[in-house]
């Protein structure tokens, strides 16, 4: 019988309304079948693990990502798929991090959650959970996993984890992968788009990486950005990587001090990556002079990656490689499907 492990980290999906106070509080996930009796219709062996205490996704940290990777690594041979229940606020960060930390994944790791608690009448949690389990259990005719990668399932769509961004705080359709096609769409039937799903390299086993370097910061450009503040950030002793959220197709102000500061950062071994503030499209730093100047300062293009993917990929590579040249080289490659558009510069 196919075995699925559900890991509840926290989040709205696992909350219950306290009738006395009206506040949301987590319930014990050992009673999951009582809350979602529809799961009994699956011909699956479903186990659950619950973080104690549950973690609000706003409090998510790389240490929790390491715990998840260690747990999946320990249970990898015992289960055919994994479903992680997670709060929506940082779900895209967690999905991106896990995609890099789980190398040569051969089994589904599906993250999901909900906008309303699973105990509420209008909850989106039941459908998200039930379909995530079905996707995690799905097999190809040869018996291999249908979706052997880290994905986010929400409101009828399966998205690649490291291409996904939260787009709404209120709508059930909370996530979208603007630069990557859906891996599957669920209606009356679940339609898998096999041409977009990654396949693992033959003959290689899954490797769980747990080392991350969190000496990374996001620097979002804006009109009026001040030199003293930027230098204070860039010159922090423990800083090793910078993700710049630039304008449009990768443009930045042509202030001499900004270009000089970024050039000095790269000269001192810091990896600086350029990502657009736009949710759709790609960075092309040779399109305008304001982007070309960044490239000349040693800034790398993240092309059509999400900010969540760029940040977690940088943490992963800095944790894995001591040579900055290795980090710079891999940042410009697609190692887990996080970049879909080939470089044009």
Coordinates of C-alpha atoms in Angstrom, one line a residue:
X1 CA 0.0 0.0 0.0
X2 CA 1.2 3.5 -0.9
X3 CA 2.5 5.3 2.2
X4 CA 2.1 9.1 2.7
X5 CA 3.5 11.1 5.5
X6 CA 1.8 14.4 6.5
X7 CA 3.9 16.8 8.4
X8 CA 2.1 19.6 10.2
X9 CA 4.4 22.6 10.9
X10 CA 1.7 25.0 11.8
X11 CA -0.5 27.5 10.0
X12 CA -4.1 28.3 9.6
X13 CA -5.1 24.9 8.2
X14 CA -4.5 23.3 11.5
X15 CA -6.3 25.8 13.7
X16 CA -9.5 25.4 15.6
X17 CA -11.8 28.2 16.9
X18 CA -11.9 28.3 20.7
X19 CA -15.6 28.7 21.4
X20 CA -15.0 30.5 24.6
X21 CA -12.5 33.2 23.3
X22 CA -13.1 33.1 19.6
X23 CA -9.4 32.9 19.0
X24 CA -7.7 30.4 16.7
X25 CA -5.6 27.7 18.4
X26 CA -3.9 24.6 17.0
X27 CA -5.6 21.2 17.4
X28 CA -3.8 17.9 17.7
X29 CA -3.2 16.5 14.3
X30 CA -3.4 12.9 15.6
X31 CA -7.1 13.4 15.3
X32 CA -6.8 14.4 11.6
X33 CA -9.1 11.6 10.4
X34 CA -11.8 12.9 12.7
X35 CA -11.5 16.3 11.2
X36 CA -11.3 15.1 7.6
X37 CA -13.2 11.8 7.4
X38 CA -13.0 11.9 3.6
X39 CA -9.4 10.7 4.0
X40 CA -10.7 7.2 4.9
X41 CA -11.8 6.8 1.3
X42 CA -8.1 6.7 0.2
X43 CA -6.6 3.3 -0.1
X44 CA -3.4 4.7 1.4
X45 CA -1.4 4.3 4.6
X46 CA -1.3 7.8 6.0
X47 CA 0.8 8.8 8.9
X48 CA 1.1 12.2 10.6
X49 CA 3.8 14.1 12.4
X50 CA 3.2 17.4 14.2
X51 CA 5.7 20.1 15.2
X52 CA 5.3 20.8 18.9
X53 CA 4.6 23.6 19.3
X54 CA 3.3 24.5 15.9
X55 CA 5.1 27.3 14.2
X56 CA 3.4 30.4 12.8
X57 CA 4.8 30.8 9.4
X58 CA 5.9 34.4 10.2
X59 CA 8.3 32.8 12.6
X60 CA 9.7 30.4 10.0
X61 CA 13.5 30.1 10.1
X62 CA 16.2 28.1 8.3
X63 CA 16.5 26.0 11.4
X64 CA 13.0 24.7 10.7
X65 CA 13.9 24.0 7.1
X66 CA 16.8 21.9 8.4
X67 CA 14.4 20.0 10.7
X68 CA 12.1 19.3 7.8
X69 CA 14.9 18.1 5.6
X70 CA 16.3 15.9 8.3
X71 CA 12.8 14.4 8.9
X72 CA 12.2 13.7 5.2
X73 CA 15.7 12.2 4.9
X74 CA 15.1 9.9 7.9
X75 CA 11.7 8.8 6.6
X76 CA 12.5 8.9 2.9
X77 CA 12.8 5.1 2.4
X78 CA 9.6 4.4 4.4
X79 CA 7.2 6.6 2.5
X80 CA 6.2 7.2 -1.1
X81 CA 5.3 10.9 -0.8
X82 CA 5.2 13.7 1.7
X83 CA 2.6 16.5 2.3
X84 CA 3.8 19.4 4.4
X85 CA 1.1 21.6 6.0
X86 CA 2.4 25.1 6.4
X87 CA 1.3 28.7 7.0
X88 CA 0.9 30.7 3.8
X89 CA 3.0 33.8 4.6
X90 CA 6.4 32.0 4.2
X91 CA 5.3 28.9 2.3
X92 CA 7.1 30.0 -0.9
X93 CA 10.4 30.5 1.0
X94 CA 10.1 27.0 2.6
X95 CA 9.2 25.4 -0.7
X96 CA 12.1 27.1 -2.5
X97 CA 14.6 26.1 0.3
X98 CA 13.5 22.5 0.3
X99 CA 13.8 22.2 -3.4
X100 CA 17.5 23.1 -3.2
X101 CA 18.2 21.1 0.0
X102 CA 16.7 17.9 -1.3
X103 CA 19.0 17.0 -4.2
X104 CA 17.8 14.5 -6.9
X105 CA 14.4 14.1 -5.3
X106 CA 12.5 11.1 -6.6
X107 CA 9.4 11.5 -4.5
X108 CA 6.7 14.2 -4.2
X109 CA 7.1 16.8 -1.4
X110 CA 3.9 18.9 -1.6
X111 CA 3.3 21.9 0.5
X112 CA -0.2 23.2 1.2
X113 CA -2.3 25.1 3.7
X114 CA -5.4 27.2 3.7
X115 CA -6.8 30.6 4.1
X116 CA -9.5 29.4 6.5
X117 CA -9.1 26.8 9.4
X118 CA -10.0 23.3 8.4
X119 CA -12.7 23.3 11.1
X120 CA -14.6 26.1 9.5
X121 CA -17.6 25.4 7.2
X122 CA -16.3 27.3 4.2
X123 CA -12.7 26.2 4.6
X124 CA -10.4 25.7 1.6
X125 CA -8.3 23.4 3.7
X126 CA -10.1 20.2 3.0
X127 CA -9.8 20.3 -0.7
X128 CA -6.2 21.5 -0.6
X129 CA -5.2 18.7 1.8
X130 CA -7.2 15.9 0.0
X131 CA -5.8 16.8 -3.5
X132 CA -2.3 17.3 -2.1
X133 CA -2.4 13.7 -0.8
X134 CA -3.7 12.4 -4.1
X135 CA -0.9 14.2 -6.0
X136 CA 1.7 12.9 -3.5
X137 CA 0.4 9.3 -4.1
X138 CA 0.1 9.6 -7.9
X139 CA 2.2 7.2 -9.9
X140 CA 3.2 6.9 -13.6
X141 CA 2.6 3.6 -15.4
X142 CA 6.2 2.5 -14.6
X143 CA 5.5 2.9 -10.9
X144 CA 7.6 6.0 -10.4
X145 CA 6.3 9.2 -8.8
X146 CA 4.1 11.4 -11.0
X147 CA 5.5 14.6 -9.5
X148 CA 9.0 13.9 -8.1
X149 CA 9.7 17.5 -7.0
X150 CA 8.8 20.1 -4.3
X151 CA 5.5 21.7 -5.2
X152 CA 2.9 24.0 -3.7
X153 CA -0.7 22.9 -4.2
X154 CA -3.4 25.6 -3.6
X155 CA -6.9 26.2 -5.0
X156 CA -6.8 23.8 -7.9
X157 CA -3.2 24.4 -9.0
X158 CA 0.1 22.5 -8.5
X159 CA 3.0 24.9 -8.8
X160 CA 6.8 24.4 -8.8
X161 CA 7.8 25.3 -5.3
X162 CA 10.8 27.4 -6.2
X163 CA 8.8 29.4 -8.8
X164 CA 5.9 30.4 -6.6
X165 CA 5.0 33.6 -4.9
X166 CA 2.1 34.5 -2.6
X167 CA -0.1 36.9 -4.5
X168 CA -3.1 37.4 -2.2
X169 CA -3.6 37.7 1.6
X170 CA -7.3 37.0 1.3
X171 CA -8.2 35.1 -1.9
X172 CA -8.3 31.3 -1.9
X173 CA -6.2 31.5 -5.0
X174 CA -3.3 32.7 -2.9
X175 CA -0.3 31.6 -4.9
X176 CA 0.9 31.8 -8.5
X177 CA 4.0 30.9 -10.5
X178 CA 4.1 33.8 -12.9
X179 CA 7.1 32.7 -14.9
X180 CA 6.5 29.0 -14.9
X181 CA 3.6 26.9 -16.2
X182 CA 1.5 24.9 -13.7
X183 CA 2.6 21.4 -13.1
X184 CA -1.0 20.2 -12.7
X185 CA -4.5 21.7 -12.6
X186 CA -7.3 20.0 -10.6
X187 CA -10.9 20.2 -11.8
X188 CA -13.1 17.2 -12.2
X189 CA -9.9 15.4 -13.0
X190 CA -6.3 16.2 -12.0
X191 CA -4.6 17.1 -15.3
X192 CA -0.8 16.6 -15.0
X193 CA 1.4 18.7 -17.4
X194 CA 4.1 16.1 -17.7
X195 CA 6.2 18.2 -20.1
X196 CA 6.8 20.7 -17.3
X197 CA 7.5 18.3 -14.5
X198 CA 11.1 17.6 -13.6
X199 CA 12.4 14.0 -13.7
X200 CA 15.3 12.9 -11.5
X201 CA 18.6 11.9 -12.8
X202 CA 18.8 8.1 -13.3
X203 CA 20.8 6.1 -10.9
X204 CA 21.3 8.8 -8.3
X205 CA 20.0 8.7 -4.8
X206 CA 18.4 11.6 -3.0
X207 CA 20.8 13.6 -0.9
X208 CA 19.5 15.8 1.9
X209 CA 21.6 18.9 2.5
X210 CA 21.2 20.7 5.8
X211 CA 23.9 23.4 5.8
X212 CA 22.8 26.9 5.0
X213 CA 24.5 30.2 5.3
X214 CA 22.1 32.9 6.4
X215 CA 24.5 35.8 5.8
X216 CA 22.2 37.1 3.0
X217 CA 20.1 40.2 2.8
X218 CA 17.4 41.6 0.4
X219 CA 18.1 45.2 -0.7
X220 CA 15.0 46.7 -2.4
X221 CA 15.8 49.8 -4.5
X222 CA 13.6 52.9 -4.2
X223 CA 13.8 56.6 -5.2
X224 CA 15.7 58.4 -2.5
X225 CA 17.9 55.5 -1.4
X226 CA 20.7 56.8 0.8
X227 CA 24.4 56.0 0.5
X228 CA 25.0 55.8 4.3
X229 CA 22.2 53.3 4.9
X230 CA 23.2 51.1 1.9
X231 CA 26.9 51.1 3.0
X232 CA 25.9 50.2 6.5
X233 CA 24.1 47.1 5.2
X234 CA 26.7 46.1 2.6
X235 CA 29.7 46.5 4.9
X236 CA 28.2 44.3 7.6
X237 CA 31.1 41.8 8.5
X238 CA 29.0 38.7 8.3
X239 CA 27.3 39.6 5.0
X240 CA 28.1 37.1 2.2
X241 CA 25.2 37.6 -0.3
X242 CA 22.9 40.4 -1.5
X243 CA 19.7 40.1 -3.5
X244 CA 18.9 43.4 -5.1
X245 CA 15.3 44.0 -6.0
X246 CA 15.7 46.3 -8.9
X247 CA 13.3 48.1 -11.3
X248 CA 11.7 46.6 -14.4
X249 CA 14.1 44.4 -16.4
X250 CA 16.9 44.8 -13.8
X251 CA 17.6 48.6 -13.8
X252 CA 19.0 50.6 -10.9
X253 CA 19.8 54.3 -10.3
X254 CA 23.1 55.3 -12.0
X255 CA 24.4 56.9 -8.9
X256 CA 28.2 56.6 -8.9
X257 CA 28.2 55.8 -5.2
X258 CA 25.8 52.9 -5.6
X259 CA 27.8 51.3 -8.4
X260 CA 31.0 51.8 -6.5
X261 CA 29.6 50.2 -3.4
X262 CA 28.3 47.2 -5.3
X263 CA 31.6 46.8 -7.1
X264 CA 33.5 46.9 -3.8
X265 CA 31.1 44.3 -2.4
X266 CA 31.9 41.9 -5.2
X267 CA 35.6 42.6 -5.0
X268 CA 35.5 41.6 -1.3
X269 CA 33.9 38.2 -2.1
X270 CA 30.2 39.0 -1.6
X271 CA 27.8 37.6 -4.2
X272 CA 25.4 40.2 -5.5
X273 CA 22.3 39.0 -7.4
X274 CA 19.9 41.2 -9.4
X275 CA 16.2 40.4 -9.3
X276 CA 13.3 42.4 -10.6
X277 CA 10.6 43.9 -8.4
X278 CA 8.1 42.8 -11.0
X279 CA 6.4 39.5 -10.4
X280 CA 6.5 38.6 -14.1
X281 CA 9.3 38.8 -16.6
X282 CA 13.0 38.5 -16.4
X283 CA 16.1 40.5 -15.6
X284 CA 18.0 41.6 -18.8
X285 CA 20.8 43.9 -17.6
X286 CA 22.0 44.8 -21.2
X287 CA 18.7 46.3 -22.2
X288 CA 19.4 49.7 -20.7
X289 CA 22.5 51.5 -19.5
X290 CA 21.2 51.5 -16.0
X291 CA 21.2 47.7 -15.9
X292 CA 24.5 47.4 -17.8
X293 CA 26.3 49.4 -15.2
X294 CA 25.2 46.8 -12.6
X295 CA 26.6 44.0 -14.7
X296 CA 29.9 45.9 -15.0
X297 CA 30.0 46.2 -11.2
X298 CA 29.9 42.4 -10.9
X299 CA 26.2 42.0 -10.2
X300 CA 24.7 38.7 -11.4
X301 CA 21.4 38.3 -13.1
X302 CA 18.8 36.1 -11.4
X303 CA 16.8 36.2 -14.7
X304 CA 13.3 35.0 -14.1
X305 CA 13.7 33.6 -10.6
X306 CA 11.4 34.7 -7.7
X307 CA 12.9 36.6 -4.8
X308 CA 12.1 33.6 -2.5
X309 CA 14.1 31.3 -4.8
X310 CA 17.0 33.7 -5.2
X311 CA 17.4 34.2 -1.5
X312 CA 17.2 30.5 -0.5
X313 CA 19.4 29.4 -3.4
X314 CA 22.0 31.8 -2.3
X315 CA 21.8 30.5 1.3
X316 CA 22.1 26.9 0.0
X317 CA 25.1 27.6 -2.3
X318 CA 26.9 29.7 0.3
X319 CA 26.4 26.9 2.8
X320 CA 27.6 24.2 0.4
X321 CA 30.6 25.9 -1.3
X322 CA 33.5 27.8 0.2
X323 CA 34.7 29.1 -3.2
X324 CA 32.8 32.2 -4.2
X325 CA 33.4 31.4 -7.9
X326 CA 31.4 28.2 -7.5
X327 CA 28.6 30.1 -5.9
X328 CA 28.6 32.6 -8.7
X329 CA 28.6 29.9 -11.3
X330 CA 25.7 28.0 -9.9
X331 CA 23.7 31.1 -9.2
X332 CA 23.6 31.6 -13.0
X333 CA 22.5 28.0 -13.7
X334 CA 19.1 26.3 -13.2
X335 CA 19.8 23.5 -10.7
X336 CA 16.2 22.7 -9.6
X337 CA 14.1 24.2 -12.4
X338 CA 14.2 27.7 -10.7
X339 CA 15.2 29.4 -13.9
X340 CA 13.3 28.7 -17.1
X341 CA 14.5 31.4 -19.4
X342 CA 17.9 31.0 -21.0
X343 CA 20.3 34.0 -20.5
X344 CA 20.3 36.5 -23.3
X345 CA 23.4 38.2 -22.2

